[in-house]
Amino acid sequence: ARMADEVLFQFLHNELIQYVYKSAEHGEMENGRCITRLENMGFRVGQGLIERFTKDTARFKDELDVMKFICKDFWTCVFKKQIDNLRTNHQGIYVLQDNKFRLLTQISAGKQYLEHAPKYLAFTCGLVRGGLSNLGVKSIVTAEVSVMPACKFQVMIQKI
Amino acid sequence: MAVCIAVIAKENYPLYIRSVPTEDELRFHYTVHTSLDVVEDKISSVSKALVDQRELYLGLLYPTEDYKVYGYVTNSKVKFVIVVDSSNTALRDNEIRSMFRKLHNSYTDVMCNPFYNPGDPIQSKAFDNMVSTMMVQVS
């Protein structure tokens, strides 16, 4: 049943991208708009998910404690693995590295589809931003891929 | 059983408040309002000294002559406040705990409802019904 769960999420995620792109016009401008739309969808889902995942956990000590939760518990619940590496400059920038990001594993590992990677990462960027936002941490989340299926998520905390 | 149950947003405005119908319903609103200072105090003091006490349940916030006020804070900083009658001595701590537990579970369901906009007043019937089961029944 767990295997089936994973596949369902991947299919749904793929369809989500298809749906957003098909219902949009073509052109460079539209690509950006689709990415934003996917990101916003992820944001709302992240808000809800984090509420559920933190229901039985103790209150967080600090920002780093929150980030560790995202890397371990949150990532395991959504992607069935942990983040492989978490780095921070201790000044509000965190880099989360996933060496085998679930939503990219079905895409050929070569350079051929590299340009399509951003749309497969937008929803997850929103997911992280939404989760953090609901825990009271405002941030900007971006992602980059150099070699598939590894990718890095950069979280920049917005200090108020 | 509670005489008043409230859910307060992280920005400290009410998302939901329900009390038993009485003459002075406003008084409950006032009680809940003043309890927020105690909640704030408890959360901030935890981060300073008592690092081990990071439980979501905050326990008794303060007793008044007629009521006891209990508090709970989710990780998303949403506050739950339950006011019970002081004369109700049969009510034990773990019963209060389980009431908060139910409240939190139900609130989570509201948050995960895609038709609910986070930060809006809670109008869910399921949530309302759950709260009803925890309120003192006035016939």
Tab-separated table of C-alpha atoms in Angstrom:
chain	number	residue	atom	x	y	z
A	1	ALA	CA	0.000	0.000	0.000
A	2	ARG	CA	2.877	2.376	0.745
A	3	MET	CA	4.347	1.855	-2.716
A	4	ALA	CA	0.979	2.696	-4.233
A	5	ASP	CA	0.773	5.882	-2.149
A	6	GLU	CA	4.011	7.163	-3.579
A	7	VAL	CA	2.975	6.473	-7.143
A	8	LEU	CA	-0.349	8.226	-6.646
A	9	PHE	CA	1.346	11.370	-5.384
A	10	GLN	CA	3.748	11.359	-8.315
A	11	PHE	CA	0.963	10.896	-10.845
A	12	LEU	CA	-1.130	13.600	-9.229
A	13	HIS	CA	1.835	15.938	-9.198
A	14	ASN	CA	2.543	15.251	-12.884
A	15	GLU	CA	-1.082	15.878	-13.771
A	16	LEU	CA	-1.056	19.078	-11.768
A	17	ILE	CA	1.794	20.395	-13.901
A	18	GLN	CA	0.087	19.246	-17.096
A	19	TYR	CA	-3.150	20.886	-16.020
A	20	VAL	CA	-1.549	24.214	-15.157
A	21	TYR	CA	0.469	24.324	-18.376
A	22	LYS	CA	-2.354	23.185	-20.643
A	23	SER	CA	-4.776	25.752	-19.293
A	24	ALA	CA	-2.253	28.537	-19.935
A	25	GLU	CA	-1.264	30.328	-23.135
A	26	HIS	CA	2.179	29.719	-24.612
A	27	GLY	CA	5.175	32.030	-24.302
A	28	GLU	CA	7.939	33.017	-21.913
A	29	MET	CA	5.682	35.215	-19.766
A	30	GLU	CA	3.286	32.344	-19.235
A	31	ASN	CA	5.971	29.973	-18.036
A	32	GLY	CA	6.676	32.268	-15.118
A	33	ARG	CA	2.989	32.559	-14.355
A	34	CYS	CA	2.561	28.774	-14.326
A	35	ILE	CA	5.510	28.389	-11.962
A	36	THR	CA	3.936	30.956	-9.640
A	37	ARG	CA	0.623	29.147	-9.778
A	38	LEU	CA	2.200	25.803	-8.904
A	39	GLU	CA	4.157	27.466	-6.123
A	40	ASN	CA	0.990	28.970	-4.677
A	41	MET	CA	-0.765	25.597	-4.753
A	42	GLY	CA	2.165	24.105	-2.862
A	43	PHE	CA	2.021	26.926	-0.348
A	44	ARG	CA	-1.554	26.147	0.700
A	45	VAL	CA	-0.862	22.404	0.853
A	46	GLY	CA	2.244	23.052	2.947
A	47	GLN	CA	0.247	25.128	5.416
A	48	GLY	CA	-2.219	22.296	5.925
A	49	LEU	CA	0.386	19.517	6.036
A	50	ILE	CA	2.578	21.196	8.639
A	51	GLU	CA	-0.447	21.662	10.877
A	52	ARG	CA	-1.011	17.923	10.751
A	53	PHE	CA	2.633	16.863	11.059
A	54	THR	CA	3.391	19.083	14.076
A	55	LYS	CA	0.278	18.057	15.967
A	56	ASP	CA	2.148	15.710	18.293
A	57	THR	CA	5.544	17.355	18.441
A	58	ALA	CA	6.868	19.572	21.207
A	59	ARG	CA	7.202	23.294	20.624
A	60	PHE	CA	10.228	24.206	18.524
A	61	LYS	CA	13.254	25.700	20.220
A	62	ASP	CA	14.399	27.945	17.399
A	63	GLU	CA	14.615	28.400	13.644
A	64	LEU	CA	17.230	25.656	13.208
A	65	ASP	CA	14.976	23.260	15.087
A	66	VAL	CA	12.197	24.066	12.604
A	67	MET	CA	14.520	23.510	9.621
A	68	LYS	CA	15.609	20.144	10.994
A	69	PHE	CA	11.981	19.149	11.282
A	70	ILE	CA	11.435	20.087	7.622
A	71	CYS	CA	14.490	18.058	6.555
A	72	LYS	CA	13.633	14.975	8.568
A	73	ASP	CA	9.979	14.498	9.459
A	74	PHE	CA	8.358	16.662	6.799
A	75	TRP	CA	10.522	15.311	3.965
A	76	THR	CA	10.039	11.717	5.100
A	77	CYS	CA	6.265	12.089	5.201
A	78	VAL	CA	6.046	13.639	1.744
A	79	PHE	CA	8.988	12.130	-0.149
A	80	LYS	CA	9.734	8.950	1.848
A	81	LYS	CA	13.335	9.968	2.491
A	82	GLN	CA	15.239	12.611	4.422
A	83	ILE	CA	17.130	15.575	3.058
A	84	ASP	CA	20.713	14.384	2.522
A	85	ASN	CA	22.476	17.548	3.568
A	86	LEU	CA	21.461	20.706	5.404
A	87	ARG	CA	23.766	23.706	5.404
A	88	THR	CA	23.374	27.146	6.856
A	89	ASN	CA	25.391	30.349	7.117
A	90	HIS	CA	23.655	31.032	10.479
A	91	GLN	CA	22.390	34.289	9.010
A	92	GLY	CA	19.085	33.136	7.648
A	93	ILE	CA	20.139	31.125	4.607
A	94	TYR	CA	19.635	27.371	4.533
A	95	VAL	CA	20.520	24.993	1.722
A	96	LEU	CA	18.686	21.670	1.648
A	97	GLN	CA	20.256	19.118	-0.634
A	98	ASP	CA	18.388	16.068	-1.859
A	99	ASN	CA	20.612	13.704	-3.860
A	100	LYS	CA	17.689	11.764	-5.265
A	101	PHE	CA	14.662	14.013	-5.318
A	102	ARG	CA	11.537	11.905	-5.661
A	103	LEU	CA	9.741	14.108	-8.171
A	104	LEU	CA	12.703	14.080	-10.565
A	105	THR	CA	13.498	10.361	-10.494
A	106	GLN	CA	11.219	9.516	-13.404
A	107	ILE	CA	12.938	11.998	-15.692
A	108	SER	CA	15.979	10.988	-17.734
A	109	ALA	CA	19.162	11.877	-15.849
A	110	GLY	CA	20.903	13.487	-18.824
A	111	LYS	CA	20.966	17.141	-19.805
A	112	GLN	CA	18.088	16.686	-22.256
A	113	TYR	CA	15.250	17.663	-19.911
A	114	LEU	CA	17.154	20.003	-17.629
A	115	GLU	CA	15.174	23.001	-18.840
A	116	HIS	CA	11.937	21.346	-17.659
A	117	ALA	CA	13.198	20.859	-14.097
A	118	PRO	CA	11.836	24.159	-12.656
A	119	LYS	CA	8.220	23.153	-13.144
A	120	TYR	CA	8.810	19.918	-11.258
A	121	LEU	CA	10.273	21.850	-8.324
A	122	ALA	CA	7.848	24.782	-8.048
A	123	PHE	CA	5.187	22.934	-6.078
A	124	THR	CA	7.755	21.700	-3.568
A	125	CYS	CA	9.227	25.182	-3.148
A	126	GLY	CA	5.734	26.334	-2.234
A	127	LEU	CA	5.287	23.357	0.068
A	128	VAL	CA	8.346	24.349	2.092
A	129	ARG	CA	7.456	28.051	2.106
A	130	GLY	CA	3.879	27.293	3.214
A	131	GLY	CA	5.004	24.961	5.965
A	132	LEU	CA	7.518	27.449	7.305
A	133	SER	CA	5.045	30.304	7.043
A	134	ASN	CA	2.506	28.479	9.162
A	135	LEU	CA	5.193	27.944	11.799
A	136	GLY	CA	5.788	31.684	11.817
A	137	VAL	CA	8.930	31.703	9.632
A	138	LYS	CA	8.595	33.935	6.563
A	139	SER	CA	10.890	32.881	3.730
A	140	ILE	CA	11.679	32.772	0.034
A	141	VAL	CA	12.370	29.307	-1.354
A	142	THR	CA	14.123	28.630	-4.644
A	143	ALA	CA	15.461	25.425	-6.184
A	144	GLU	CA	18.231	24.516	-8.569
A	145	VAL	CA	19.325	21.388	-10.385
A	146	SER	CA	22.717	20.755	-11.900
A	147	VAL	CA	22.613	16.993	-12.321
A	148	MET	CA	19.293	15.137	-12.211
A	149	PRO	CA	17.827	13.807	-9.974
A	150	ALA	CA	19.822	15.724	-7.350
A	151	CYS	CA	18.638	19.173	-6.384
A	152	LYS	CA	19.144	21.946	-3.886
A	153	PHE	CA	16.502	24.044	-2.206
A	154	GLN	CA	17.608	27.390	-0.925
A	155	VAL	CA	15.602	28.899	1.906
A	156	MET	CA	16.118	32.584	2.635
A	157	ILE	CA	14.508	33.655	5.891
A	158	GLN	CA	12.823	37.039	5.738
A	159	LYS	CA	13.554	38.928	8.913
A	160	ILE	CA	10.778	41.315	9.906
B	1	MET	CA	-17.479	20.459	30.570
B	2	ALA	CA	-16.647	23.936	29.335
B	3	VAL	CA	-18.659	27.127	29.610
B	4	CYS	CA	-16.607	28.834	26.917
B	5	ILE	CA	-14.278	27.630	24.146
B	6	ALA	CA	-12.218	29.941	21.946
B	7	VAL	CA	-9.723	29.640	19.103
B	8	ILE	CA	-7.387	32.598	18.651
B	9	ALA	CA	-5.271	33.215	15.534
B	10	LYS	CA	-1.502	33.654	15.747
B	11	GLU	CA	-2.019	37.407	15.270
B	12	ASN	CA	-4.269	37.315	18.362
B	13	TYR	CA	-7.673	37.888	16.825
B	14	PRO	CA	-10.536	35.421	17.408
B	15	LEU	CA	-11.154	32.679	14.826
B	16	TYR	CA	-13.915	31.080	16.828
B	17	ILE	CA	-15.580	31.730	20.159
B	18	ARG	CA	-18.490	29.956	21.696
B	19	SER	CA	-19.963	30.202	25.164
B	20	VAL	CA	-23.017	28.937	26.966
B	21	PRO	CA	-25.903	31.337	26.497
B	22	THR	CA	-26.023	33.558	29.583
B	23	GLU	CA	-26.815	37.133	30.496
B	24	ASP	CA	-23.196	38.213	30.517
B	25	GLU	CA	-21.720	36.504	27.471
B	26	LEU	CA	-19.437	39.475	27.016
B	27	ARG	CA	-17.711	38.558	30.218
B	28	PHE	CA	-16.400	35.346	28.619
B	29	HIS	CA	-15.001	37.313	25.729
B	30	TYR	CA	-13.273	39.522	28.255
B	31	THR	CA	-11.921	36.509	30.156
B	32	VAL	CA	-10.529	34.964	26.975
B	33	HIS	CA	-9.043	38.279	25.940
B	34	THR	CA	-7.176	38.753	29.201
B	35	SER	CA	-5.940	35.157	29.172
B	36	LEU	CA	-3.907	35.886	26.031
B	37	ASP	CA	-1.383	37.865	28.050
B	38	VAL	CA	-0.823	34.846	30.275
B	39	VAL	CA	-0.406	32.621	27.206
B	40	GLU	CA	2.143	35.018	25.727
B	41	ASP	CA	3.978	35.083	29.025
B	42	LYS	CA	4.075	31.293	29.269
B	43	ILE	CA	5.431	30.813	25.739
B	44	SER	CA	8.170	33.391	26.070
B	45	SER	CA	9.304	32.236	29.501
B	46	VAL	CA	9.606	28.710	28.141
B	47	SER	CA	12.067	29.784	25.490
B	48	LYS	CA	14.237	31.441	28.129
B	49	ALA	CA	14.441	29.089	31.077
B	50	LEU	CA	12.384	25.929	30.968
B	51	VAL	CA	13.603	24.454	27.722
B	52	ASP	CA	12.385	21.001	28.665
B	53	GLN	CA	8.818	22.145	29.105
B	54	ARG	CA	7.877	22.527	25.484
B	55	GLU	CA	4.529	20.871	25.710
B	56	LEU	CA	1.690	22.337	23.654
B	57	TYR	CA	-0.662	22.137	26.630
B	58	LEU	CA	-0.063	25.118	28.909
B	59	GLY	CA	-2.206	24.023	31.835
B	60	LEU	CA	-4.172	26.334	34.092
B	61	LEU	CA	-3.639	29.922	32.985
B	62	TYR	CA	-5.368	31.546	35.925
B	63	PRO	CA	-8.276	30.896	38.241
B	64	THR	CA	-10.901	33.494	39.005
B	65	GLU	CA	-13.582	33.293	41.652
B	66	ASP	CA	-16.079	31.682	39.319
B	67	TYR	CA	-14.025	30.182	36.509
B	68	LYS	CA	-10.830	28.374	35.651
B	69	VAL	CA	-9.085	29.224	32.402
B	70	TYR	CA	-6.928	26.676	30.564
B	71	GLY	CA	-4.683	27.250	27.566
B	72	TYR	CA	-3.022	25.379	24.681
B	73	VAL	CA	-0.808	26.601	21.844
B	74	THR	CA	-0.234	24.768	18.551
B	75	ASN	CA	3.103	24.854	16.764
B	76	SER	CA	1.549	27.317	14.338
B	77	LYS	CA	0.939	29.614	17.346
B	78	VAL	CA	-2.818	29.273	17.257
B	79	LYS	CA	-4.230	29.442	20.780
B	80	PHE	CA	-7.052	27.429	22.266
B	81	VAL	CA	-8.708	28.650	25.460
B	82	ILE	CA	-11.167	26.651	27.532
B	83	VAL	CA	-13.090	28.212	30.413
B	84	VAL	CA	-14.684	25.896	32.973
B	85	ASP	CA	-16.811	26.563	36.010
B	86	SER	CA	-14.831	26.591	39.259
B	87	SER	CA	-17.580	24.671	41.020
B	88	ASN	CA	-16.886	21.783	38.665
B	89	THR	CA	-14.236	20.122	40.814
B	90	ALA	CA	-14.722	16.707	39.280
B	91	LEU	CA	-12.940	17.816	36.123
B	92	ARG	CA	-9.367	16.556	36.152
B	93	ASP	CA	-6.291	17.695	34.336
B	94	ASN	CA	-6.181	14.857	31.827
B	95	GLU	CA	-9.807	15.439	30.922
B	96	ILE	CA	-8.933	19.022	30.055
B	97	ARG	CA	-5.990	17.671	28.092
B	98	SER	CA	-8.187	15.353	26.069
B	99	MET	CA	-10.572	18.230	25.349
B	100	PHE	CA	-7.687	20.240	23.907
B	101	ARG	CA	-6.582	17.180	21.978
B	102	LYS	CA	-9.990	16.900	20.347
B	103	LEU	CA	-10.016	20.607	19.651
B	104	HIS	CA	-6.593	20.421	18.005
B	105	ASN	CA	-7.535	17.411	15.872
B	106	SER	CA	-10.658	19.133	14.673
B	107	TYR	CA	-8.806	22.379	13.998
B	108	THR	CA	-6.287	20.437	11.902
B	109	ASP	CA	-9.139	19.049	9.822
B	110	VAL	CA	-10.388	22.592	9.263
B	111	MET	CA	-6.897	23.718	8.184
B	112	CYS	CA	-6.609	20.827	5.721
B	113	ASN	CA	-9.962	21.622	4.137
B	114	PRO	CA	-9.113	23.186	0.764
B	115	PHE	CA	-12.211	25.393	0.926
B	116	TYR	CA	-11.056	26.986	4.162
B	117	ASN	CA	-8.941	30.086	3.833
B	118	PRO	CA	-6.315	30.169	6.638
B	119	GLY	CA	-6.967	33.095	8.957
B	120	ASP	CA	-10.709	33.290	8.281
B	121	PRO	CA	-13.286	32.734	11.045
B	122	ILE	CA	-14.075	29.039	11.487
B	123	GLN	CA	-17.542	28.210	10.202
B	124	SER	CA	-17.192	24.459	9.818
B	125	LYS	CA	-20.204	22.468	10.996
B	126	ALA	CA	-18.042	19.516	11.984
B	127	PHE	CA	-15.974	21.788	14.206
B	128	ASP	CA	-19.099	23.328	15.662
B	129	ASN	CA	-20.569	19.923	16.491
B	130	MET	CA	-17.353	18.791	18.141
B	131	VAL	CA	-17.322	21.917	20.313
B	132	SER	CA	-20.970	21.308	21.239
B	133	THR	CA	-20.064	17.931	22.727
B	134	MET	CA	-17.624	19.630	25.095
B	135	MET	CA	-19.896	22.441	26.243
B	136	VAL	CA	-22.056	22.414	29.368
B	137	GLN	CA	-25.566	21.485	28.281
B	138	VAL	CA	-28.095	24.135	29.252
B	139	SER	CA	-31.652	23.006	28.932
